[in-house]
XYZ file of N, CA and C in Angstrom:
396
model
N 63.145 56.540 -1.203
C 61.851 56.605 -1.778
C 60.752 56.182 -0.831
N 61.207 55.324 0.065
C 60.347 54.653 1.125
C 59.734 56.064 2.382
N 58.479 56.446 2.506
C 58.369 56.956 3.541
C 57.618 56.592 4.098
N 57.682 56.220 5.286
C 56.698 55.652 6.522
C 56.179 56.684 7.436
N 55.036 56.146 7.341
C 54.123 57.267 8.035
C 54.821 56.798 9.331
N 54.536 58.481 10.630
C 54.928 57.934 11.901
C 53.647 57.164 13.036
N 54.516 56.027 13.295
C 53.262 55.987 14.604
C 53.462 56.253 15.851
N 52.640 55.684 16.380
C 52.069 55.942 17.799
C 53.088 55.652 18.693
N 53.768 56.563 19.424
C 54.000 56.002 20.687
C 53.418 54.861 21.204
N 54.143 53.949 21.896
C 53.725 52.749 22.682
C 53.811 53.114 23.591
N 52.482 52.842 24.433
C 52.533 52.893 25.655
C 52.312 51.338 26.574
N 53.953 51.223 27.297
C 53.688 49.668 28.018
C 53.231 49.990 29.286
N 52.937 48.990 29.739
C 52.348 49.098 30.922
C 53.334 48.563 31.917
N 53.899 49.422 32.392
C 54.977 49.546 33.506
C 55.107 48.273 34.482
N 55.828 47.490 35.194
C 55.837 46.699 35.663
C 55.774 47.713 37.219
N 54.414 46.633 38.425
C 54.540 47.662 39.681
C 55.474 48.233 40.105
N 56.164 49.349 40.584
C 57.300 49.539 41.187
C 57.008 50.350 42.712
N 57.836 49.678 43.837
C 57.710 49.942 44.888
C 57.789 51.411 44.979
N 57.473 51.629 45.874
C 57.758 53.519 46.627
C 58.688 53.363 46.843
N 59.379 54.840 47.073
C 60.279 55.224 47.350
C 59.729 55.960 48.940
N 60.796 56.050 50.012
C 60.048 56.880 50.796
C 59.800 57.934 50.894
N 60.777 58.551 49.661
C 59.969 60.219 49.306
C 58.885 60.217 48.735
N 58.116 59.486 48.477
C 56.591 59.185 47.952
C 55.745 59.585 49.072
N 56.015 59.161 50.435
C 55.310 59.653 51.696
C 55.773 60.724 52.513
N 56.762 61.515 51.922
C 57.459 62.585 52.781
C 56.254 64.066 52.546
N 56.138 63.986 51.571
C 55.044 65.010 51.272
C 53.948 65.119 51.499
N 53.108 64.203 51.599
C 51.286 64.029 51.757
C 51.701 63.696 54.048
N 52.714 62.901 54.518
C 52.791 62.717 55.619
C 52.988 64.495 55.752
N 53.893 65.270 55.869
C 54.172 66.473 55.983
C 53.447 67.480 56.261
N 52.450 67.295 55.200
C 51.198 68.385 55.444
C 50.170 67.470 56.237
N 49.731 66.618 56.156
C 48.718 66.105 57.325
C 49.533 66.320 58.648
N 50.373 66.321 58.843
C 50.921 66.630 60.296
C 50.821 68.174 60.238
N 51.064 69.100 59.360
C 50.419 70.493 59.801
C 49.410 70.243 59.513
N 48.215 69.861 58.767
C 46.868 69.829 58.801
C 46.337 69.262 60.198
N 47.177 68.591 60.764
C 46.509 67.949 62.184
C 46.648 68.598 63.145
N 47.930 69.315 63.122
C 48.555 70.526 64.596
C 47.213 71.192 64.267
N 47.218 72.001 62.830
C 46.336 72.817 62.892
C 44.625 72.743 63.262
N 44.355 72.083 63.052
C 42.881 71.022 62.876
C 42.700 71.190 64.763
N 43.911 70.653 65.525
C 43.702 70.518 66.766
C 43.799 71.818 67.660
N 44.470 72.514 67.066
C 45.002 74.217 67.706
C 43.782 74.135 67.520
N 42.713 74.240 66.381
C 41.913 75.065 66.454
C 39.936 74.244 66.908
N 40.338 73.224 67.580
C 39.160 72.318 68.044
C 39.529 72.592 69.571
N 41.056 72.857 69.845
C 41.384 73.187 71.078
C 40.464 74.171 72.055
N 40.306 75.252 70.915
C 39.949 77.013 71.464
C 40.410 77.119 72.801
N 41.835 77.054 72.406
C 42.567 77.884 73.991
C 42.110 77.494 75.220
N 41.622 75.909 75.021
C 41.501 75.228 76.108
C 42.911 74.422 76.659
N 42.756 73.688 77.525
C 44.049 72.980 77.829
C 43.951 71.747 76.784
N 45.601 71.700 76.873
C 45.639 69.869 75.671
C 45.319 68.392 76.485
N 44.736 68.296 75.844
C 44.540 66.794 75.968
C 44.574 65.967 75.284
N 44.224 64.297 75.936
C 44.930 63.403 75.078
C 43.915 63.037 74.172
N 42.188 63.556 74.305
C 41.268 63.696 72.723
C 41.771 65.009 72.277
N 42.247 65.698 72.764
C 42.535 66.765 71.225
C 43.607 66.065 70.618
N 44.747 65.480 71.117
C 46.015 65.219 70.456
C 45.696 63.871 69.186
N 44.695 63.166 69.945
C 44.084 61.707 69.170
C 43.214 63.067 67.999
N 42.763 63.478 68.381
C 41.830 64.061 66.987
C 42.766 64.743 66.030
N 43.887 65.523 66.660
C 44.693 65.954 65.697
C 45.559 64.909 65.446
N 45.895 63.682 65.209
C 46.453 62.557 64.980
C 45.590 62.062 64.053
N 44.044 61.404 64.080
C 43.556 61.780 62.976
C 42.690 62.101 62.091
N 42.805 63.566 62.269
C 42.934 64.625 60.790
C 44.150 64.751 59.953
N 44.855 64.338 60.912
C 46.341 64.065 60.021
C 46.439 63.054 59.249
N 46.400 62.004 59.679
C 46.237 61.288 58.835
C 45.370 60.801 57.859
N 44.004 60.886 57.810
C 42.915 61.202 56.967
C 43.311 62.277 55.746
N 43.910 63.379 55.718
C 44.488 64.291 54.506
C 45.475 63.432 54.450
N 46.688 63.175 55.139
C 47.901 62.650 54.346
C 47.014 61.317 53.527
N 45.963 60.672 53.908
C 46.190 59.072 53.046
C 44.826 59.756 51.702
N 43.907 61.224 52.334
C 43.814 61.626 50.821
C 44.941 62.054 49.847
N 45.423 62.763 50.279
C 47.055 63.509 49.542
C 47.613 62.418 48.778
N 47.854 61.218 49.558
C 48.491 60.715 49.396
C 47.733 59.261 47.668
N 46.763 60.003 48.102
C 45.569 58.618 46.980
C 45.539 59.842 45.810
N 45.683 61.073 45.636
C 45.358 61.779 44.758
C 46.685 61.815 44.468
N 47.894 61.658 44.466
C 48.908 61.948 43.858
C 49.233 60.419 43.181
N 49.154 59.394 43.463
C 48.981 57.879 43.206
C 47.890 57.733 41.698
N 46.595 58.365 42.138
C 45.329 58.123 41.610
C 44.948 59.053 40.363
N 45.664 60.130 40.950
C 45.019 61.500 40.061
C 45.838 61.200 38.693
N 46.924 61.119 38.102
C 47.596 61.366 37.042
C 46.715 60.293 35.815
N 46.402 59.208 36.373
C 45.461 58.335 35.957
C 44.024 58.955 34.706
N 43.696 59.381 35.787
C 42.497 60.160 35.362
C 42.326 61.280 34.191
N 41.385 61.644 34.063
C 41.407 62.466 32.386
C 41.600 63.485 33.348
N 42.117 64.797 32.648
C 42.594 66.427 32.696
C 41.076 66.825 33.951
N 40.019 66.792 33.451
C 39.314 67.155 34.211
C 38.691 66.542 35.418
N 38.928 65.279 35.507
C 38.286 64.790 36.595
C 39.484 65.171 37.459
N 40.518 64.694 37.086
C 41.751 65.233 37.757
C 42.075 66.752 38.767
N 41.834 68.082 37.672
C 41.612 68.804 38.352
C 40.336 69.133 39.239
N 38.945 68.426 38.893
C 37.843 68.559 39.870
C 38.489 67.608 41.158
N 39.156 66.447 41.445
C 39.414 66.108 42.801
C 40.353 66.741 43.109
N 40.847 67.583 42.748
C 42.293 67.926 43.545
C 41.030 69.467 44.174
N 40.261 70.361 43.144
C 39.366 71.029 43.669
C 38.777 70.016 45.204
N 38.209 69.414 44.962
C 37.231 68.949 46.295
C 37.772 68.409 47.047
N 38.771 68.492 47.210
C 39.917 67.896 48.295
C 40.105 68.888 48.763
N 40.675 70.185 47.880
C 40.946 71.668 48.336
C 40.122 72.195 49.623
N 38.547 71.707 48.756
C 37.401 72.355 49.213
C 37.265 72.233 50.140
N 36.708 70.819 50.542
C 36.784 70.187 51.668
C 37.239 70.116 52.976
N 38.535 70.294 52.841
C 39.722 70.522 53.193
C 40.008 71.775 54.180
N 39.677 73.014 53.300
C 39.768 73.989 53.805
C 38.304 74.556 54.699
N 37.019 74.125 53.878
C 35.883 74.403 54.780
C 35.678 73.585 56.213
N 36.540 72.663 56.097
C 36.592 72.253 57.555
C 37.445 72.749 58.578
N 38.273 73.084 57.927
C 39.112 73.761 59.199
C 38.385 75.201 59.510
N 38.036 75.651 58.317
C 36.990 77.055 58.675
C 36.082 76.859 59.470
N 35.213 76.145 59.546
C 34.248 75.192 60.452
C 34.618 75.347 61.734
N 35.736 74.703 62.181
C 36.040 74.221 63.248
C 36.170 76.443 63.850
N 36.549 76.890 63.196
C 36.644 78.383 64.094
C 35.581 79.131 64.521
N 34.302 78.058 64.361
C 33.412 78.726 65.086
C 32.083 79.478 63.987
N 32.766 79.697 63.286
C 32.056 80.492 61.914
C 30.575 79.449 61.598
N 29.391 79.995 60.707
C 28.727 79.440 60.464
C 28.494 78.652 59.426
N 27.981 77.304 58.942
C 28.167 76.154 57.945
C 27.816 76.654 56.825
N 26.978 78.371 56.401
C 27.186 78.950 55.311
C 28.319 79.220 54.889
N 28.755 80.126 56.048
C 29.909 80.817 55.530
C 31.298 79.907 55.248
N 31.040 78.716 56.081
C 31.916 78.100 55.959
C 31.953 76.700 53.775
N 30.535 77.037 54.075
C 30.302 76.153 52.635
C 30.333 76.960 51.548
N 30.374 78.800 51.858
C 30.825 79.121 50.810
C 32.049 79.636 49.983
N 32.842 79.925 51.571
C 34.419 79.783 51.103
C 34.978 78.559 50.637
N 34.559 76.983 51.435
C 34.570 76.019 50.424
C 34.752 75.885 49.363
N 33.281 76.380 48.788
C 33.335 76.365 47.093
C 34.131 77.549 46.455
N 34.709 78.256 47.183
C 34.915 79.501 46.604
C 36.527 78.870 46.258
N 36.980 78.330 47.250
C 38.819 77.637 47.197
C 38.500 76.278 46.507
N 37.801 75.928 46.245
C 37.580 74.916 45.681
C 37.488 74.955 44.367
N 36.885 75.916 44.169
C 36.520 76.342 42.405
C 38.105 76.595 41.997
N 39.002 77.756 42.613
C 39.634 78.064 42.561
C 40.636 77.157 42.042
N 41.013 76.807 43.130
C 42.176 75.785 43.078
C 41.486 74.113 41.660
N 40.117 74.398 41.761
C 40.156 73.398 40.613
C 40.179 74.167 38.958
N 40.130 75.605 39.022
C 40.333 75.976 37.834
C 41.420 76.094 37.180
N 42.838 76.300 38.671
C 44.071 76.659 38.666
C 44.929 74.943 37.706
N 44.337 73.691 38.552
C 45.061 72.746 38.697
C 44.461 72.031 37.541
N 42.966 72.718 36.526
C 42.628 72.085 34.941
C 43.785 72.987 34.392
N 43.799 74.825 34.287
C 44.605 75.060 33.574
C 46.311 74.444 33.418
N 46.550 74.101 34.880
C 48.034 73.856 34.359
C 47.928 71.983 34.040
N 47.033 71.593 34.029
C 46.848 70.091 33.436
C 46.733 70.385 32.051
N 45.545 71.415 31.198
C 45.707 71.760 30.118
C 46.762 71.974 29.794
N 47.462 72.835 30.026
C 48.596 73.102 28.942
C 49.936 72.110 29.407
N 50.247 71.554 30.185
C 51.023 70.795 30.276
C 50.673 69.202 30.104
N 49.901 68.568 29.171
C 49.468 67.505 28.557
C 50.483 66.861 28.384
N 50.216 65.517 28.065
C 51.552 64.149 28.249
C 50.760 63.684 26.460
């Protein structure tokens, strides 16, 4: 005869837990191609040196420790702010390396926004429908 309404999930608040080092295998990964690449292309088919290798050292690391703060940081955050930084990281991201090929800071600020929009419309929809 007794029916109890259902409640709420509890949500505890997790005790810290260390990384794992597959936590840094991924965001390290791509900043090391974001940095080869970053430097191939600050290079322009000049000879290597040890400021191109330091600059592509870091751009590398500058994306891996963003990568690495948005995968930490982002889940946190509501659906949309969420997918707008993973957008302006995109953005960012990619208009600089466009930049660096010489192209002009239009063209380069409007493919920006153009992968930026993109990838932040892509990364609300699959936050929308895959909700916690």
């Amino acid at each position: 005869m007794a029916h109890a309404a259902p409640t709420a999930a509890r949500r505890h608040r997790a005790e810290p837990r260390h990384l794992s080092w597959t936590a840094y295998v991924g965001p390290l990964t791509w900043g090391l191609v974001y940095g080869v690449y970053a430097a191939f292309m600050k290079r322009q088919m000049g000879p290597v040196d040890a400021a191109n290798v330091f600059y592509g050292i870091l751009c590398g690391l500058l994306f891996a420790a963003g990568m690495f703060a948005l995968a930490r940081l982002g889940p946190k955050l509501m659906r949309e702010l969420h997918a707008t930084a993973y957008g302006a990281f995109a953005g960012i991201t990619f208009g600089y390396l466009y930049s660096l090929s010489g192209e002009s800071v239009m063209r380069s600020t409007w493919l920006a926004l153009a992968v930026g929009t993109g990838v932040g419309l892509i990364a609300f929809y699959r936050y929308y429908t895959r909700e916690d």
